[in-house]
Amino acid sequence: MIETDVIVVGSGPAGSSAAKHAALGGAKVILMDKKSEIGSPKRCAEGVSIQGLEKLGIEPSPRWITKKIEGVRIQTPDGTDVWLTEDQVKIPEAGYILERKVFDKHMAMDAARAGAEIRIKTLVTGIEKIDNGFIVETESMGKEEVFKCKILIAADGPEGHVARWAGLRPAAKPKEMESGVQYEMCNVEFEKPGVIEFYLGSCAPGGYVWIFPKGDDIANVGLAILPHKAEKTAKEYLDDFVAKSPYLKNAQAVELNVGGDPVGGMTKKLYDDNIMVVGDAAGQVNPLTGGGIISGMTGGMCAGQVAAQAIKEDCSKKFLKLYDKMAHEELDHEIKRYKKVQEYLLTLSDKELDDIAHAFQGEDFEKISTTEIVKKLVKLSPKALLKLGKFV
């Protein structure tokens, strides 16, 4: 039996953030991941905001930044473009496109440097609740090991088992789990370099298509759909888009990524005695964009800080409720607001999306951000004003 204070299952950004902050607080931490390489395969389009990194105290590094975001292009079904580029806005700083395979390792190394022990290629096969913590059973390269911890942090993604095994409900209902698929492609052509592109409407029912540049001719090209609103699989929609896009006529895929994305908001119960849930496993995802790197790391930071305190005081749910309070204070404002926007957009037809894009033509924007776009939407669309008037 290997004993420790905290076990974090899953070494994505949320899990590594939890491990780092628990270790910084003096807890003895083990960070486990079933993969042999942290960060691979990637499971997202790899975009983050500059403001989000700053809030987490993460210094940008050229080692894991592939491209600075210099603008946004939104295209509606009739081909109308809405552009937000650095030369059009007063506050141009937007964000970066990461290389997740490097960034995730960087975050895990941060956790290790803070004092956490990392165990790769370690699959959690079962957990058992005991009076003062959890027994965690694992298998690694044919070897079975058993661990005992006072606090267990579940950071094993949207399809994770740890929270379910502990009796906590999953973050997303089936209808709120987007199905995502993405190619990393070369020979991609861009109308404007450094601009991230979004394509809305029936090309991706319930979601959108994205093209995120990672180099002069390299991009993540993907989409997410809500399966119950779709007539085909996510890959079929993506292949149709790629075949029709003039910017992808010479493009070649060098990587394929697939996965689910919980866009239903945070799970109702993020904690129980001796356990907390973070990241995608907790639904800490922006329901509108599907982005969860910054929000998941924020949830992980909150859980890690509370875990370090709890080890010294009380590991019961009475104390761990502090994590629930912190996570909601940090994330509710964004998640709940964007959930309403997502629900509104789901009601729009292709023609209504086109009409909104037409109204956007010639408008000035303060900055490049999702919030700025939604504020403009509320201003220009009577239907949006009725549904989202409180957003501003």
XYZ file of C-alpha atoms in Angstrom:
392
model
C 0.000 0.000 0.000
C 1.463 3.319 -1.128
C 0.161 6.192 1.000
C -0.054 9.859 0.039
C -2.130 12.929 0.849
C -3.618 13.647 -2.575
C -4.045 11.619 -5.746
C -4.980 13.447 -8.948
C -6.278 11.228 -11.740
C -5.647 12.774 -15.167
C -2.726 14.985 -16.181
C -4.467 17.358 -18.560
C -4.180 21.073 -17.763
C -6.860 20.860 -15.045
C -5.261 17.880 -13.311
C -1.750 19.293 -13.482
C -3.031 22.608 -12.125
C -4.682 20.811 -9.198
C -1.524 18.794 -8.485
C 0.696 21.868 -8.696
C -1.332 23.973 -6.286
C -1.871 21.128 -3.821
C 1.885 20.518 -3.775
C 2.650 24.229 -3.433
C 0.392 24.187 -0.377
C 2.500 21.480 1.256
C 0.497 18.354 0.396
C 2.152 15.124 -0.704
C 0.725 14.625 -4.218
C 0.721 11.874 -6.835
C -0.467 12.793 -10.345
C -1.529 9.771 -12.424
C -2.289 9.413 -16.122
C -3.157 6.340 -18.165
C -1.304 7.660 -21.226
C 2.351 6.958 -21.943
C 2.803 10.539 -23.209
C 1.208 13.465 -21.417
C -0.598 15.736 -23.886
C -1.026 13.141 -26.615
C -3.382 12.793 -28.310
C -4.603 16.373 -28.170
C -8.329 16.842 -27.621
C -9.042 20.441 -28.625
C -8.442 23.245 -31.121
C -5.694 24.593 -28.812
C -6.777 28.232 -28.460
C -6.388 30.203 -25.194
C -6.815 33.834 -24.180
C -3.908 35.979 -23.034
C -6.005 37.255 -20.131
C -6.720 33.690 -18.987
C -3.037 32.765 -18.866
C -2.215 35.963 -17.004
C -4.894 35.284 -14.392
C -3.378 31.858 -13.761
C 0.105 33.327 -13.474
C 1.403 31.411 -16.506
C 4.147 33.118 -18.478
C 3.758 32.558 -22.254
C 6.590 30.514 -23.757
C 7.619 30.116 -27.406
C 8.115 26.435 -26.603
C 4.362 25.839 -26.554
C 2.909 28.754 -28.537
C 2.583 28.081 -32.255
C 0.755 31.233 -33.300
C -0.442 34.533 -31.878
C -4.118 35.133 -32.618
C -4.370 38.328 -34.663
C -8.085 38.341 -35.338
C -11.342 36.457 -35.757
C -13.374 35.645 -38.839
C -16.967 34.458 -38.520
C -18.738 33.215 -41.632
C -22.460 32.477 -41.885
C -24.113 30.060 -44.348
C -24.502 32.521 -47.254
C -20.786 33.330 -47.151
C -21.076 36.638 -45.284
C -17.936 37.364 -43.241
C -17.629 39.253 -39.985
C -13.987 40.228 -39.362
C -12.388 41.320 -36.096
C -8.726 41.944 -36.783
C -5.998 43.803 -34.921
C -6.183 46.808 -37.230
C -9.916 47.224 -36.515
C -10.105 47.127 -32.716
C -8.866 49.338 -29.903
C -7.564 46.481 -27.716
C -5.948 44.004 -30.104
C -4.530 41.408 -27.688
C -6.561 38.216 -28.098
C -4.720 34.992 -27.438
C -2.537 32.164 -28.657
C -2.754 28.840 -30.434
C -0.899 26.274 -28.344
C 0.904 23.067 -29.072
C -0.964 20.991 -26.499
C 1.521 18.127 -26.642
C 4.152 20.547 -25.326
C 1.906 22.724 -23.153
C 0.417 19.795 -21.232
C 3.898 18.431 -20.507
C 4.968 21.919 -19.413
C 2.075 22.068 -16.936
C 2.840 18.562 -15.610
C 6.487 19.583 -15.183
C 5.296 22.643 -13.261
C 3.437 20.277 -10.940
C 6.551 18.117 -10.571
C 8.709 21.151 -9.813
C 6.193 22.132 -7.128
C 6.738 18.716 -5.534
C 4.157 16.394 -7.101
C 5.134 12.854 -8.102
C 4.068 11.923 -11.636
C 3.112 8.408 -12.697
C 2.524 7.925 -16.423
C 1.091 4.805 -18.077
C -0.875 4.237 -14.867
C -4.498 3.250 -15.319
C -6.892 3.584 -12.381
C -8.944 0.389 -12.408
C -11.058 1.004 -9.320
C -11.565 3.060 -6.188
C -12.956 2.253 -2.754
C -14.210 4.773 -0.205
C -12.813 4.281 3.281
C -13.369 6.250 6.477
C -10.489 8.668 6.017
C -10.037 8.726 2.254
C -9.894 6.436 -0.767
C -8.165 3.259 -1.841
C -7.095 3.590 -5.479
C -6.286 0.488 -7.514
C -4.053 0.847 -10.563
C -2.401 -1.148 -13.304
C 0.838 -0.083 -15.001
C 2.520 -2.178 -17.686
C 1.190 -5.406 -16.209
C 1.955 -4.421 -12.608
C -0.880 -3.852 -10.146
C -0.439 -1.337 -7.331
C -2.710 -0.054 -4.586
C -2.629 3.475 -3.197
C -4.265 5.166 -0.235
C -5.027 8.885 -0.214
C -6.860 11.361 1.977
C -8.178 13.329 -1.003
C -8.908 12.126 -4.519
C -9.185 14.664 -7.349
C -10.939 13.437 -10.498
C -9.523 15.154 -13.584
C -10.005 12.313 -16.049
C -12.015 14.156 -18.701
C -15.612 14.056 -19.924
C -15.652 10.282 -20.349
C -13.907 9.736 -16.994
C -14.990 7.092 -14.523
C -13.639 8.301 -11.182
C -16.491 10.682 -10.310
C -19.081 8.089 -11.363
C -17.401 5.408 -9.277
C -17.591 7.793 -6.324
C -21.333 8.260 -6.842
C -21.149 11.770 -8.319
C -23.255 12.413 -11.394
C -21.529 13.149 -14.707
C -21.244 16.762 -15.846
C -23.167 16.465 -19.090
C -26.365 14.742 -20.078
C -26.127 12.868 -23.393
C -27.884 15.741 -25.211
C -25.316 18.190 -23.846
C -22.241 16.260 -24.993
C -20.874 17.578 -28.261
C -19.163 15.198 -30.636
C -15.944 16.698 -31.940
C -13.539 15.730 -34.724
C -10.477 17.552 -35.994
C -7.696 17.236 -38.518
C -4.327 18.893 -38.205
C -3.591 19.833 -41.817
C -0.814 21.300 -43.930
C -1.099 23.163 -47.251
C -3.911 25.255 -45.769
C -4.476 28.654 -47.363
C -5.461 31.694 -45.301
C -7.115 34.884 -46.449
C -5.506 36.688 -43.505
C -2.663 35.088 -41.492
C -3.075 34.600 -37.762
C -6.876 34.849 -37.900
C -8.958 32.106 -36.301
C -12.011 31.215 -38.365
C -15.487 30.054 -37.333
C -18.189 28.784 -39.704
C -21.737 28.729 -38.367
C -25.021 27.088 -39.347
C -26.035 23.758 -40.804
C -22.424 22.886 -41.678
C -22.156 21.861 -38.001
C -25.586 21.484 -36.310
C -25.476 22.586 -32.688
C -21.865 23.694 -32.948
C -19.489 25.245 -35.476
C -16.537 24.554 -37.755
C -13.157 26.039 -36.898
C -9.885 26.688 -38.673
C -7.156 27.645 -36.193
C -3.786 28.514 -37.777
C -0.652 26.951 -36.283
C 1.880 28.074 -38.893
C 2.259 29.546 -42.368
C 0.262 26.693 -43.941
C -0.678 24.543 -40.917
C -4.009 24.588 -39.084
C -6.355 22.666 -36.851
C -9.495 22.132 -38.928
C -12.382 20.670 -36.992
C -15.957 20.887 -35.833
C -18.264 19.946 -33.007
C -21.929 18.994 -33.322
C -24.765 18.035 -31.027
C -25.573 14.519 -32.322
C -29.310 14.771 -31.620
C -29.486 17.786 -33.969
C -27.439 16.147 -36.721
C -28.238 13.806 -39.587
C -24.674 12.547 -40.076
C -21.621 11.813 -37.981
C -19.248 14.588 -36.988
C -16.564 13.203 -39.320
C -18.981 13.182 -42.270
C -19.822 16.853 -41.646
C -16.124 17.695 -41.401
C -15.216 15.808 -44.564
C -18.032 17.624 -46.411
C -16.704 20.988 -45.207
C -13.112 20.168 -46.169
C -14.212 19.040 -49.643
C -16.066 22.323 -50.279
C -13.680 24.847 -48.707
C -11.537 26.802 -51.202
C -8.912 27.255 -48.489
C -8.478 23.496 -48.067
C -8.381 22.340 -51.690
C -4.708 21.333 -51.399
C -4.741 20.532 -47.674
C -3.554 17.201 -46.323
C -4.344 15.741 -42.899
C -1.410 14.622 -40.761
C -3.390 13.944 -37.567
C -6.953 13.015 -36.613
C -8.432 13.771 -33.190
C -11.870 12.855 -31.853
C -13.632 13.318 -28.527
C -16.610 14.523 -26.549
C -17.064 18.010 -25.124
C -19.487 18.608 -22.216
C -21.300 21.897 -22.873
C -24.107 21.625 -20.335
C -22.453 23.669 -17.602
C -20.824 22.629 -14.353
C -22.040 19.479 -12.662
C -24.338 20.132 -9.712
C -22.050 18.392 -7.231
C -18.334 19.013 -7.568
C -17.304 17.338 -4.311
C -18.087 14.842 -1.563
C -16.197 13.438 1.389
C -12.515 13.185 0.369
C -13.122 13.882 -3.336
C -13.289 16.813 -5.760
C -13.948 16.884 -9.526
C -12.253 19.330 -11.904
C -11.932 20.216 -15.586
C -14.000 18.527 -18.277
C -15.036 15.868 -15.755
C -16.785 18.677 -13.854
C -18.193 20.425 -16.915
C -15.859 23.399 -16.431
C -16.206 24.303 -20.109
C -17.478 27.394 -21.917
C -20.817 26.141 -23.367
C -20.631 28.539 -26.318
C -17.077 27.944 -27.548
C -16.487 24.511 -26.043
C -13.158 25.797 -24.711
C -12.059 24.394 -21.383
C -8.297 24.882 -20.963
C -8.354 28.087 -18.893
C -11.591 27.302 -17.027
C -10.417 23.755 -16.253
C -7.092 25.004 -14.953
C -8.936 27.556 -12.829
C -11.054 24.783 -11.328
C -7.914 22.716 -10.802
C -6.184 25.596 -9.045
C -9.149 26.027 -6.685
C -9.267 22.293 -5.915
C -5.512 22.100 -5.329
C -5.541 25.034 -2.938
C -8.463 23.601 -0.986
C -6.871 20.132 -0.906
C -3.698 21.521 0.664
C -5.746 23.256 3.352
C -7.978 20.232 3.916
C -5.027 17.906 4.549
C -4.103 20.107 7.502
C -7.651 20.522 8.794
C -10.559 18.412 7.556
C -11.067 16.303 4.416
C -14.821 15.893 4.792
C -17.376 17.365 2.421
C -18.123 19.996 5.025
C -14.678 21.495 4.417
C -14.410 20.626 0.720
C -17.538 22.676 0.100
C -15.066 25.565 0.019
C -13.882 24.267 -3.376
C -17.443 24.337 -4.688
C -17.793 27.930 -3.510
C -14.473 29.018 -5.044
C -15.099 27.269 -8.377
C -18.544 28.795 -8.773
C -17.278 32.255 -7.826
C -14.528 31.983 -10.453
C -16.461 30.299 -13.266
C -20.229 30.758 -12.899
C -20.335 34.217 -14.447
C -18.833 33.005 -17.705
C -20.346 29.519 -17.906
C -23.928 30.528 -17.089
C -23.897 33.556 -19.381
C -22.515 31.641 -22.332
C -24.910 28.765 -21.732
C -27.762 31.206 -22.401
C -26.051 32.444 -25.562
C -25.544 28.873 -26.761
C -29.212 28.050 -26.165
C -30.218 31.190 -28.086
C -27.998 30.382 -31.069
C -29.448 26.874 -31.234
C -32.835 28.451 -32.064
C -31.520 30.338 -35.110
C -31.964 29.188 -38.687
C -29.297 29.631 -41.351
C -31.201 32.657 -42.671
C -31.349 34.280 -39.239
C -27.591 33.794 -38.854
C -27.102 35.425 -42.258
C -29.301 38.384 -41.274
C -27.277 38.925 -38.104
C -24.014 38.827 -40.085
C -25.428 41.411 -42.505
C -26.263 43.687 -39.575
C -22.699 43.326 -38.265
C -21.185 44.773 -41.436
C -19.338 48.032 -40.796
C -19.609 47.776 -36.996
C -16.664 48.790 -34.817
C -15.442 46.554 -31.979
C -13.616 47.506 -28.795
C -11.580 44.289 -28.663
C -11.252 40.779 -30.023
C -13.282 38.618 -27.656
C -16.340 36.401 -27.439
C -17.929 38.818 -24.982
C -17.505 41.728 -27.387
C -19.194 39.757 -30.187
C -22.140 38.792 -27.973
C -22.578 42.370 -26.753
C -22.737 43.534 -30.364
C -25.222 40.764 -31.131
C -27.502 41.958 -28.333
C -27.261 45.513 -29.644
C -28.082 44.640 -33.258
C -30.652 41.845 -32.964
C -34.081 42.474 -31.391
C -34.483 38.730 -30.807
C -31.101 38.580 -29.086
C -31.991 41.614 -26.967
C -35.147 39.842 -25.818
C -33.300 36.614 -24.948
C -29.940 37.968 -23.792
C -30.614 41.490 -22.628
C -29.142 40.800 -19.198
C -25.858 39.566 -20.701
C -24.374 43.056 -20.832
